[in-house]
């Protein structure tokens, strides 16, 4: 039996950050993970270059039943703090759109940085280690954890196992099971930052347009995002769709503006004056990619010379492009979801320490908690911030 001060289950972004901070305080720290390699989500993120944080990170970029829960951790360890760590390790980086920061070379640079920090602080990492049982330690504070290799005891136990998104990487609902075992409430999880799927004519339309992308504003209720939209064989994807998927509610429509810089009705009216003999499909192709213009014209039965078309028909064309309303039948699910919404109820945790109020010594950090960021580096920042917060107290 090995005795530890801190046992962290999950060698991802949050778990490694927590381990680093705890080890710096002189704690005996072990991180375990069932995977063969640490930080697989870091490795595949950002097309292999890791969108490790966002310059504009703030509580407004997070969804939670308690929107204020993330404030404390984000304030105490911000995007500037993590960027300073990246620069201290001389990792070259660049900013893309909307404040997103990426490695110039490889996501492996961030993983190597975290492992170097962990080793330097005296923390230990053990991979290919599965957990079969967790119990309160009899007769004293702390926990007894049975793994496939050995029994471990720890005064503090940190659950950093994420959610069930991307199961091919070994993601599971393990953290939720631990929370429920100790009597903590878990809010129903669902896939987030995920492509939307459709049925019937909309599915067929998307299939015919697979590969076409446009800049678009996608809205659900009062929430809107303007970023790229991509047609796929299953439905719609791209950053704007992934963003709205976190807000979308089953059975309700989304609204898509395929030409956010253009009032299509007014543009077509002007074209009717200037080029009355022009075919409406030609006019629409000046606004949208030709494949998309042709498909929408066919879908909405738009044809003929502009001179022969009434305002009513031109307005119908404008609505089809500026206010395209369609109802998804679902999402692609955890298979392609970048993150999970829901998880351990923040009412059960201290926003300062991430410790469970009912179970002293038990902590939950990262994606397993009901805090979900927007696309663009915000979820990694939550991992760094929540891991850092717990690392000061475990």
CSV table of C-alpha atoms in Angstrom, one decimal:
chain,number,residue,atom,x,y,z
A,1,UNK,CA,0.0,0.0,0.0
A,2,UNK,CA,1.3,3.4,-1.0
A,3,UNK,CA,0.5,6.5,1.1
A,4,UNK,CA,0.1,9.8,-0.6
A,5,UNK,CA,-0.9,13.3,0.3
A,6,UNK,CA,-2.7,13.9,-3.0
A,7,UNK,CA,-4.0,11.4,-5.6
A,8,UNK,CA,-5.3,12.9,-8.8
A,9,UNK,CA,-7.3,10.7,-11.2
A,10,UNK,CA,-7.0,12.0,-14.7
A,11,UNK,CA,-3.8,13.1,-16.5
A,12,UNK,CA,-5.4,15.8,-18.7
A,13,UNK,CA,-5.0,19.6,-18.6
A,14,UNK,CA,-6.8,20.1,-15.2
A,15,UNK,CA,-5.2,17.1,-13.5
A,16,UNK,CA,-1.7,18.0,-14.5
A,17,UNK,CA,-2.1,21.6,-13.5
A,18,UNK,CA,-3.4,20.6,-10.1
A,19,UNK,CA,-0.6,18.2,-9.6
A,20,UNK,CA,2.0,20.8,-10.5
A,21,UNK,CA,0.6,23.3,-8.0
A,22,UNK,CA,0.2,20.7,-5.2
A,23,UNK,CA,3.7,19.3,-5.7
A,24,UNK,CA,5.2,22.8,-5.5
A,25,UNK,CA,3.7,23.0,-2.0
A,26,UNK,CA,5.8,20.0,-1.0
A,27,UNK,CA,2.9,17.5,-1.2
A,28,UNK,CA,3.4,13.9,-2.1
A,29,UNK,CA,1.5,13.8,-5.4
A,30,UNK,CA,0.6,11.0,-7.8
A,31,UNK,CA,-1.4,11.4,-11.0
A,32,UNK,CA,-2.9,8.3,-12.5
A,33,UNK,CA,-4.7,7.6,-15.8
A,34,UNK,CA,-5.9,4.6,-17.6
A,35,UNK,CA,-4.6,5.8,-20.9
A,36,UNK,CA,-1.2,4.9,-22.4
A,37,UNK,CA,-0.3,8.6,-22.9
A,38,UNK,CA,-1.1,11.7,-20.9
A,39,UNK,CA,-3.2,14.7,-22.1
A,40,UNK,CA,-4.6,13.2,-25.2
A,41,UNK,CA,-7.2,16.0,-25.6
A,42,UNK,CA,-4.4,18.5,-25.6
A,43,UNK,CA,-2.5,16.5,-28.2
A,44,UNK,CA,-5.4,16.5,-30.7
A,45,UNK,CA,-6.8,19.9,-30.0
A,46,UNK,CA,-6.5,22.8,-32.4
A,47,UNK,CA,-5.6,20.5,-35.3
A,48,UNK,CA,-2.6,19.3,-33.3
A,49,UNK,CA,-1.5,22.8,-32.3
A,50,UNK,CA,-3.6,23.2,-29.1
A,51,UNK,CA,-5.8,26.3,-28.8
A,52,UNK,CA,-4.4,26.6,-25.2
A,53,UNK,CA,-6.3,29.7,-24.1
A,54,UNK,CA,-8.1,32.9,-25.3
A,55,UNK,CA,-7.0,36.5,-24.7
A,56,UNK,CA,-10.6,37.5,-24.1
A,57,UNK,CA,-11.4,34.9,-21.5
A,58,UNK,CA,-14.0,36.0,-19.0
A,59,UNK,CA,-16.9,34.5,-17.0
A,60,UNK,CA,-19.3,35.5,-19.9
A,61,UNK,CA,-17.7,32.8,-22.0
A,62,UNK,CA,-19.0,30.0,-19.8
A,63,UNK,CA,-22.2,28.1,-19.4
A,64,UNK,CA,-23.2,26.7,-16.0
A,65,UNK,CA,-26.3,26.5,-13.8
A,66,UNK,CA,-24.4,28.9,-11.6
A,67,UNK,CA,-22.7,31.4,-14.0
A,68,UNK,CA,-20.8,33.0,-11.2
A,69,UNK,CA,-19.1,29.8,-10.0
A,70,UNK,CA,-16.1,30.1,-12.4
A,71,UNK,CA,-15.3,33.8,-11.5
A,72,UNK,CA,-13.0,33.0,-8.5
A,73,UNK,CA,-10.8,30.5,-10.3
A,74,UNK,CA,-10.5,32.5,-13.5
A,75,UNK,CA,-9.6,35.6,-11.6
A,76,UNK,CA,-6.9,33.9,-9.5
A,77,UNK,CA,-5.3,32.2,-12.5
A,78,UNK,CA,-6.0,33.9,-15.8
A,79,UNK,CA,-5.1,33.5,-19.4
A,80,UNK,CA,-2.3,35.9,-18.8
A,81,UNK,CA,-0.9,33.6,-16.1
A,82,UNK,CA,-0.9,30.6,-18.4
A,83,UNK,CA,0.5,32.6,-21.3
A,84,UNK,CA,3.4,33.6,-19.0
A,85,UNK,CA,4.1,29.9,-18.3
A,86,UNK,CA,4.1,29.2,-22.0
A,87,UNK,CA,6.5,32.0,-22.7
A,88,UNK,CA,8.7,31.0,-19.8
A,89,UNK,CA,9.1,27.6,-21.6
A,90,UNK,CA,9.9,29.5,-24.8
A,91,UNK,CA,7.0,27.8,-26.7
A,92,UNK,CA,6.3,29.8,-29.9
A,93,UNK,CA,2.7,30.8,-30.3
A,94,UNK,CA,0.4,32.9,-32.4
A,95,UNK,CA,-3.0,34.5,-32.2
A,96,UNK,CA,-5.7,33.5,-34.6
A,97,UNK,CA,-9.2,35.0,-34.9
A,98,UNK,CA,-11.1,36.2,-31.8
A,99,UNK,CA,-8.2,36.0,-29.4
A,100,UNK,CA,-7.5,32.3,-29.8
A,101,UNK,CA,-3.9,31.3,-29.0
A,102,UNK,CA,-2.2,28.3,-30.6
A,103,UNK,CA,1.2,26.7,-30.6
A,104,UNK,CA,3.3,27.5,-33.7
A,105,UNK,CA,4.6,24.0,-33.8
A,106,UNK,CA,2.8,21.3,-31.9
A,107,UNK,CA,0.4,20.7,-29.1
A,108,UNK,CA,3.1,18.3,-27.7
A,109,UNK,CA,5.0,21.5,-26.7
A,110,UNK,CA,2.3,22.2,-24.1
A,111,UNK,CA,2.2,18.6,-22.9
A,112,UNK,CA,6.0,18.6,-22.5
A,113,UNK,CA,5.8,21.8,-20.6
A,114,UNK,CA,3.3,20.4,-18.1
A,115,UNK,CA,5.3,17.2,-17.7
A,116,UNK,CA,8.5,19.2,-17.1
A,117,UNK,CA,6.8,21.3,-14.5
A,118,UNK,CA,5.4,18.3,-12.8
A,119,UNK,CA,8.8,16.5,-12.7
A,120,UNK,CA,10.5,19.7,-11.6
A,121,UNK,CA,8.1,20.0,-8.7
A,122,UNK,CA,8.5,16.4,-7.6
A,123,UNK,CA,5.1,15.1,-8.7
A,124,UNK,CA,4.7,11.6,-10.1
A,125,UNK,CA,2.7,10.3,-13.1
A,126,UNK,CA,1.6,6.7,-13.6
A,127,UNK,CA,-0.2,5.7,-16.8
A,128,UNK,CA,-2.1,2.5,-17.7
A,129,UNK,CA,-3.6,2.5,-14.3
A,130,UNK,CA,-7.3,1.8,-13.9
A,131,UNK,CA,-9.3,2.4,-10.7
A,132,UNK,CA,-11.6,-0.4,-9.5
A,133,UNK,CA,-12.8,1.0,-6.2
A,134,UNK,CA,-12.8,4.2,-4.1
A,135,UNK,CA,-13.7,4.2,-0.4
A,136,UNK,CA,-13.4,6.5,2.5
A,137,UNK,CA,-10.4,5.4,4.6
A,138,UNK,CA,-11.6,3.6,7.7
A,139,UNK,CA,-10.8,5.2,11.0
A,140,UNK,CA,-9.3,8.4,9.5
A,141,UNK,CA,-9.7,11.1,7.0
A,142,UNK,CA,-8.8,10.4,3.4
A,143,UNK,CA,-9.5,7.8,0.8
A,144,UNK,CA,-8.5,4.2,-0.1
A,145,UNK,CA,-8.2,3.7,-3.8
A,146,UNK,CA,-7.9,0.3,-5.4
A,147,UNK,CA,-6.2,0.2,-8.8
A,148,UNK,CA,-5.3,-2.6,-11.1
A,149,UNK,CA,-1.7,-2.4,-9.8
A,150,UNK,CA,-1.9,-1.6,-6.1
A,151,UNK,CA,-3.8,0.0,-3.2
A,152,UNK,CA,-3.3,3.7,-2.6
A,153,UNK,CA,-4.3,5.9,0.3
A,154,UNK,CA,-4.5,9.7,0.0
A,155,UNK,CA,-5.6,12.5,2.3
A,156,UNK,CA,-6.9,14.4,-0.8
A,157,UNK,CA,-8.5,12.8,-3.8
A,158,UNK,CA,-8.9,14.9,-7.0
A,159,UNK,CA,-11.2,13.8,-9.8
A,160,UNK,CA,-10.0,15.3,-13.1
A,161,UNK,CA,-11.4,12.7,-15.5
A,162,UNK,CA,-13.4,15.0,-17.8
A,163,UNK,CA,-16.7,14.0,-19.4
A,164,UNK,CA,-17.8,11.4,-21.9
A,165,UNK,CA,-17.0,13.4,-25.0
A,166,UNK,CA,-14.7,11.7,-27.6
A,167,UNK,CA,-15.1,8.2,-26.2
A,168,UNK,CA,-12.5,6.8,-28.7
A,169,UNK,CA,-9.9,8.5,-26.5
A,170,UNK,CA,-11.1,6.6,-23.5
A,171,UNK,CA,-13.5,9.3,-22.2
A,172,UNK,CA,-16.1,8.0,-19.8
A,173,UNK,CA,-18.6,9.2,-17.2
A,174,UNK,CA,-16.3,7.9,-14.4
A,175,UNK,CA,-16.2,11.2,-12.6
A,176,UNK,CA,-19.9,11.4,-12.4
A,177,UNK,CA,-20.0,7.9,-10.9
A,178,UNK,CA,-17.6,9.0,-8.2
A,179,UNK,CA,-19.7,12.1,-7.4
A,180,UNK,CA,-22.9,10.0,-7.1
A,181,UNK,CA,-21.1,7.5,-4.9
A,182,UNK,CA,-20.4,10.2,-2.4
A,183,UNK,CA,-23.9,11.7,-2.6
A,184,UNK,CA,-23.1,14.6,-4.8
A,185,UNK,CA,-25.7,15.8,-7.4
A,186,UNK,CA,-24.8,15.5,-11.0
A,187,UNK,CA,-26.6,17.6,-13.6
A,188,UNK,CA,-27.6,15.6,-16.7
A,189,UNK,CA,-24.7,15.7,-19.1
A,190,UNK,CA,-25.0,16.2,-22.9
A,191,UNK,CA,-22.7,16.7,-25.9
A,192,UNK,CA,-21.6,20.3,-26.5
A,193,UNK,CA,-19.5,22.1,-29.2
A,194,UNK,CA,-20.8,19.4,-31.6
A,195,UNK,CA,-22.2,19.4,-35.1
A,196,UNK,CA,-26.0,19.5,-35.6
A,197,UNK,CA,-27.9,16.9,-37.6
A,198,UNK,CA,-31.1,17.1,-39.7
A,199,UNK,CA,-33.6,14.9,-41.3
A,200,UNK,CA,-35.6,14.8,-44.6
A,201,UNK,CA,-35.1,17.7,-47.0
A,202,UNK,CA,-32.6,19.6,-44.9
A,203,UNK,CA,-30.4,16.6,-44.5
A,204,UNK,CA,-30.5,16.0,-48.3
A,205,UNK,CA,-29.7,19.7,-48.9
A,206,UNK,CA,-26.7,19.6,-46.5
A,207,UNK,CA,-25.5,16.4,-48.1
A,208,UNK,CA,-25.5,17.9,-51.6
A,209,UNK,CA,-23.6,21.0,-50.2
A,210,UNK,CA,-21.1,19.0,-48.2
A,211,UNK,CA,-17.8,20.8,-48.2
A,212,UNK,CA,-19.2,24.3,-48.8
A,213,UNK,CA,-18.4,26.8,-46.1
A,214,UNK,CA,-19.5,30.4,-45.5
A,215,UNK,CA,-19.2,33.1,-42.8
A,216,UNK,CA,-22.6,33.0,-41.0
A,217,UNK,CA,-24.5,34.3,-38.0
A,218,UNK,CA,-26.2,31.4,-36.2
A,219,UNK,CA,-28.8,32.2,-33.5
A,220,UNK,CA,-30.9,30.4,-31.0
A,221,UNK,CA,-33.2,32.6,-29.0
A,222,UNK,CA,-31.2,35.7,-27.9
A,223,UNK,CA,-27.8,34.0,-28.4
A,224,UNK,CA,-25.9,34.4,-31.6
A,225,UNK,CA,-22.4,33.6,-32.9
A,226,UNK,CA,-20.8,34.8,-36.1
A,227,UNK,CA,-18.1,32.4,-37.4
A,228,UNK,CA,-17.6,29.9,-40.1
A,229,UNK,CA,-20.4,27.4,-41.1
A,230,UNK,CA,-19.7,24.2,-42.9
A,231,UNK,CA,-22.2,21.9,-44.7
A,232,UNK,CA,-21.5,18.2,-44.1
A,233,UNK,CA,-23.1,14.9,-45.1
A,234,UNK,CA,-24.9,14.7,-41.8
A,235,UNK,CA,-25.9,18.3,-41.4
A,236,UNK,CA,-24.1,21.5,-40.3
A,237,UNK,CA,-20.8,22.0,-38.6
A,238,UNK,CA,-18.1,24.8,-38.3
A,239,UNK,CA,-17.4,27.1,-35.4
A,240,UNK,CA,-20.7,29.0,-35.5
A,241,UNK,CA,-22.7,25.7,-35.3
A,242,UNK,CA,-20.5,24.2,-32.6
A,243,UNK,CA,-21.0,27.3,-30.5
A,244,UNK,CA,-24.8,27.4,-30.8
A,245,UNK,CA,-25.0,23.6,-30.1
A,246,UNK,CA,-24.2,24.4,-26.5
A,247,UNK,CA,-27.3,26.5,-26.3
A,248,UNK,CA,-29.7,24.7,-28.6
A,249,UNK,CA,-32.7,22.8,-27.1
A,250,UNK,CA,-34.1,19.7,-28.7
A,251,UNK,CA,-37.2,20.3,-30.9
A,252,UNK,CA,-36.6,24.0,-31.4
A,253,UNK,CA,-35.3,25.8,-34.5
A,254,UNK,CA,-32.1,27.7,-35.1
A,255,UNK,CA,-31.9,30.8,-37.4
A,256,UNK,CA,-29.0,31.1,-39.8
A,257,UNK,CA,-27.9,34.2,-41.6
A,258,UNK,CA,-25.8,33.0,-44.6
A,259,UNK,CA,-24.8,36.5,-45.7
A,260,UNK,CA,-24.4,38.7,-42.5
A,261,UNK,CA,-22.8,41.6,-44.5
A,262,UNK,CA,-25.7,41.8,-47.0
A,263,UNK,CA,-29.4,42.7,-46.8
A,264,UNK,CA,-30.3,40.3,-49.6
A,265,UNK,CA,-33.8,41.7,-50.3
A,266,UNK,CA,-32.4,45.3,-50.7
A,267,UNK,CA,-29.5,44.0,-52.8
A,268,UNK,CA,-31.8,42.1,-55.1
A,269,UNK,CA,-34.1,45.1,-55.5
A,270,UNK,CA,-31.1,47.2,-56.5
A,271,UNK,CA,-29.9,44.6,-58.9
A,272,UNK,CA,-33.4,44.5,-60.5
A,273,UNK,CA,-33.1,48.2,-61.2
A,274,UNK,CA,-29.5,48.0,-62.5
A,275,UNK,CA,-29.6,44.7,-64.4
A,276,UNK,CA,-33.3,43.8,-64.9
A,277,UNK,CA,-32.4,41.0,-67.4
A,278,UNK,CA,-30.2,39.2,-64.9
A,279,UNK,CA,-31.3,35.8,-63.7
A,280,UNK,CA,-32.0,35.6,-59.9
A,281,UNK,CA,-29.6,32.7,-59.6
A,282,UNK,CA,-26.8,34.8,-61.1
A,283,UNK,CA,-27.6,37.6,-58.7
A,284,UNK,CA,-27.6,35.1,-55.7
A,285,UNK,CA,-24.2,33.7,-56.9
A,286,UNK,CA,-22.8,37.2,-56.4
A,287,UNK,CA,-23.8,36.9,-52.7
A,288,UNK,CA,-23.2,33.2,-51.9
A,289,UNK,CA,-20.9,30.4,-53.2
A,290,UNK,CA,-22.5,29.3,-56.5
A,291,UNK,CA,-23.3,25.8,-55.3
A,292,UNK,CA,-25.1,27.2,-52.3
A,293,UNK,CA,-26.9,29.9,-54.4
A,294,UNK,CA,-28.1,27.3,-56.9
A,295,UNK,CA,-29.4,24.9,-54.2
A,296,UNK,CA,-31.2,27.6,-52.2
A,297,UNK,CA,-32.8,28.9,-55.4
A,298,UNK,CA,-34.0,25.4,-56.3
A,299,UNK,CA,-35.2,24.7,-52.7
A,300,UNK,CA,-37.2,27.9,-52.6
A,301,UNK,CA,-38.4,27.8,-56.2
A,302,UNK,CA,-36.5,31.0,-57.2
A,303,UNK,CA,-36.1,31.4,-60.9
A,304,UNK,CA,-36.4,33.9,-63.8
A,305,UNK,CA,-35.2,37.4,-64.7
A,306,UNK,CA,-35.1,39.9,-61.8
A,307,UNK,CA,-37.4,42.2,-63.9
A,308,UNK,CA,-40.1,39.6,-63.8
A,309,UNK,CA,-40.0,39.0,-60.0
A,310,UNK,CA,-42.1,40.8,-57.5
A,311,UNK,CA,-40.9,42.3,-54.2
A,312,UNK,CA,-42.7,39.4,-52.5
A,313,UNK,CA,-40.5,36.9,-54.3
A,314,UNK,CA,-37.3,38.9,-53.7
A,315,UNK,CA,-38.3,39.1,-50.0
A,316,UNK,CA,-38.7,35.3,-49.9
A,317,UNK,CA,-35.2,35.0,-51.3
A,318,UNK,CA,-33.9,37.4,-48.7
A,319,UNK,CA,-35.5,35.5,-45.9
A,320,UNK,CA,-34.1,32.2,-47.2
A,321,UNK,CA,-30.6,33.6,-46.9
A,322,UNK,CA,-30.7,36.2,-44.1
A,323,UNK,CA,-33.2,34.4,-41.9
A,324,UNK,CA,-33.0,30.6,-42.8
A,325,UNK,CA,-34.9,28.8,-40.0
A,326,UNK,CA,-34.4,25.1,-39.6
A,327,UNK,CA,-34.9,22.6,-36.8
A,328,UNK,CA,-32.1,20.1,-36.0
A,329,UNK,CA,-33.2,16.6,-35.1
A,330,UNK,CA,-30.1,16.1,-32.9
A,331,UNK,CA,-26.3,16.3,-32.7
A,332,UNK,CA,-23.5,14.0,-33.7
A,333,UNK,CA,-23.3,13.2,-30.0
A,334,UNK,CA,-20.3,12.4,-27.8
A,335,UNK,CA,-18.4,10.8,-30.7
A,336,UNK,CA,-17.5,14.2,-32.1
A,337,UNK,CA,-18.4,16.6,-29.2
A,338,UNK,CA,-15.4,18.7,-28.0
A,339,UNK,CA,-16.8,18.9,-24.5
A,340,UNK,CA,-19.7,18.0,-22.2
A,341,UNK,CA,-22.3,20.3,-20.7
A,342,UNK,CA,-23.6,19.4,-17.3
A,343,UNK,CA,-21.7,17.4,-14.7
A,344,UNK,CA,-21.0,17.8,-11.0
A,345,UNK,CA,-23.3,20.4,-9.7
A,346,UNK,CA,-21.4,23.5,-8.6
A,347,UNK,CA,-23.6,23.9,-5.6
A,348,UNK,CA,-21.8,20.9,-4.2
A,349,UNK,CA,-18.3,22.5,-4.5
A,350,UNK,CA,-16.4,25.4,-3.1
A,351,UNK,CA,-15.7,27.9,-5.9
A,352,UNK,CA,-12.4,28.8,-4.1
A,353,UNK,CA,-11.0,25.3,-3.5
A,354,UNK,CA,-13.1,23.0,-5.8
A,355,UNK,CA,-13.6,20.8,-2.7
A,356,UNK,CA,-16.9,19.0,-2.1
A,357,UNK,CA,-18.6,20.6,0.8
A,358,UNK,CA,-20.1,17.3,2.0
A,359,UNK,CA,-16.9,15.3,1.6
A,360,UNK,CA,-13.8,16.9,3.0
A,361,UNK,CA,-10.7,16.0,0.9
A,362,UNK,CA,-12.6,15.2,-2.3
A,363,UNK,CA,-12.2,17.7,-5.2
A,364,UNK,CA,-13.6,17.9,-8.7
A,365,UNK,CA,-11.9,20.0,-11.5
A,366,UNK,CA,-12.1,20.6,-15.2
A,367,UNK,CA,-14.7,19.3,-17.5
A,368,UNK,CA,-16.3,16.9,-15.0
A,369,UNK,CA,-17.7,20.0,-13.3
A,370,UNK,CA,-20.8,21.9,-14.6
A,371,UNK,CA,-18.8,24.6,-16.2
A,372,UNK,CA,-18.5,24.6,-20.0
A,373,UNK,CA,-16.7,27.2,-22.1
A,374,UNK,CA,-17.2,28.5,-25.6
A,375,UNK,CA,-15.1,27.3,-28.5
A,376,UNK,CA,-11.8,28.9,-28.8
A,377,UNK,CA,-9.5,28.0,-25.9
A,378,UNK,CA,-12.0,28.7,-23.1
A,379,UNK,CA,-12.3,25.1,-21.9
A,380,UNK,CA,-8.6,24.7,-21.6
A,381,UNK,CA,-8.5,27.9,-19.5
A,382,UNK,CA,-11.1,26.5,-17.2
A,383,UNK,CA,-8.9,23.4,-16.8
A,384,UNK,CA,-5.9,25.5,-16.0
A,385,UNK,CA,-7.8,27.8,-13.6
A,386,UNK,CA,-9.8,25.1,-11.8
A,387,UNK,CA,-6.7,22.8,-11.5
A,388,UNK,CA,-4.6,25.7,-10.2
A,389,UNK,CA,-7.3,26.6,-7.6
A,390,UNK,CA,-7.5,23.1,-6.2
A,391,UNK,CA,-3.7,22.7,-6.3
A,392,UNK,CA,-3.4,25.5,-3.7
A,393,UNK,CA,-5.5,23.5,-1.1
A,394,UNK,CA,-5.2,19.8,-1.7
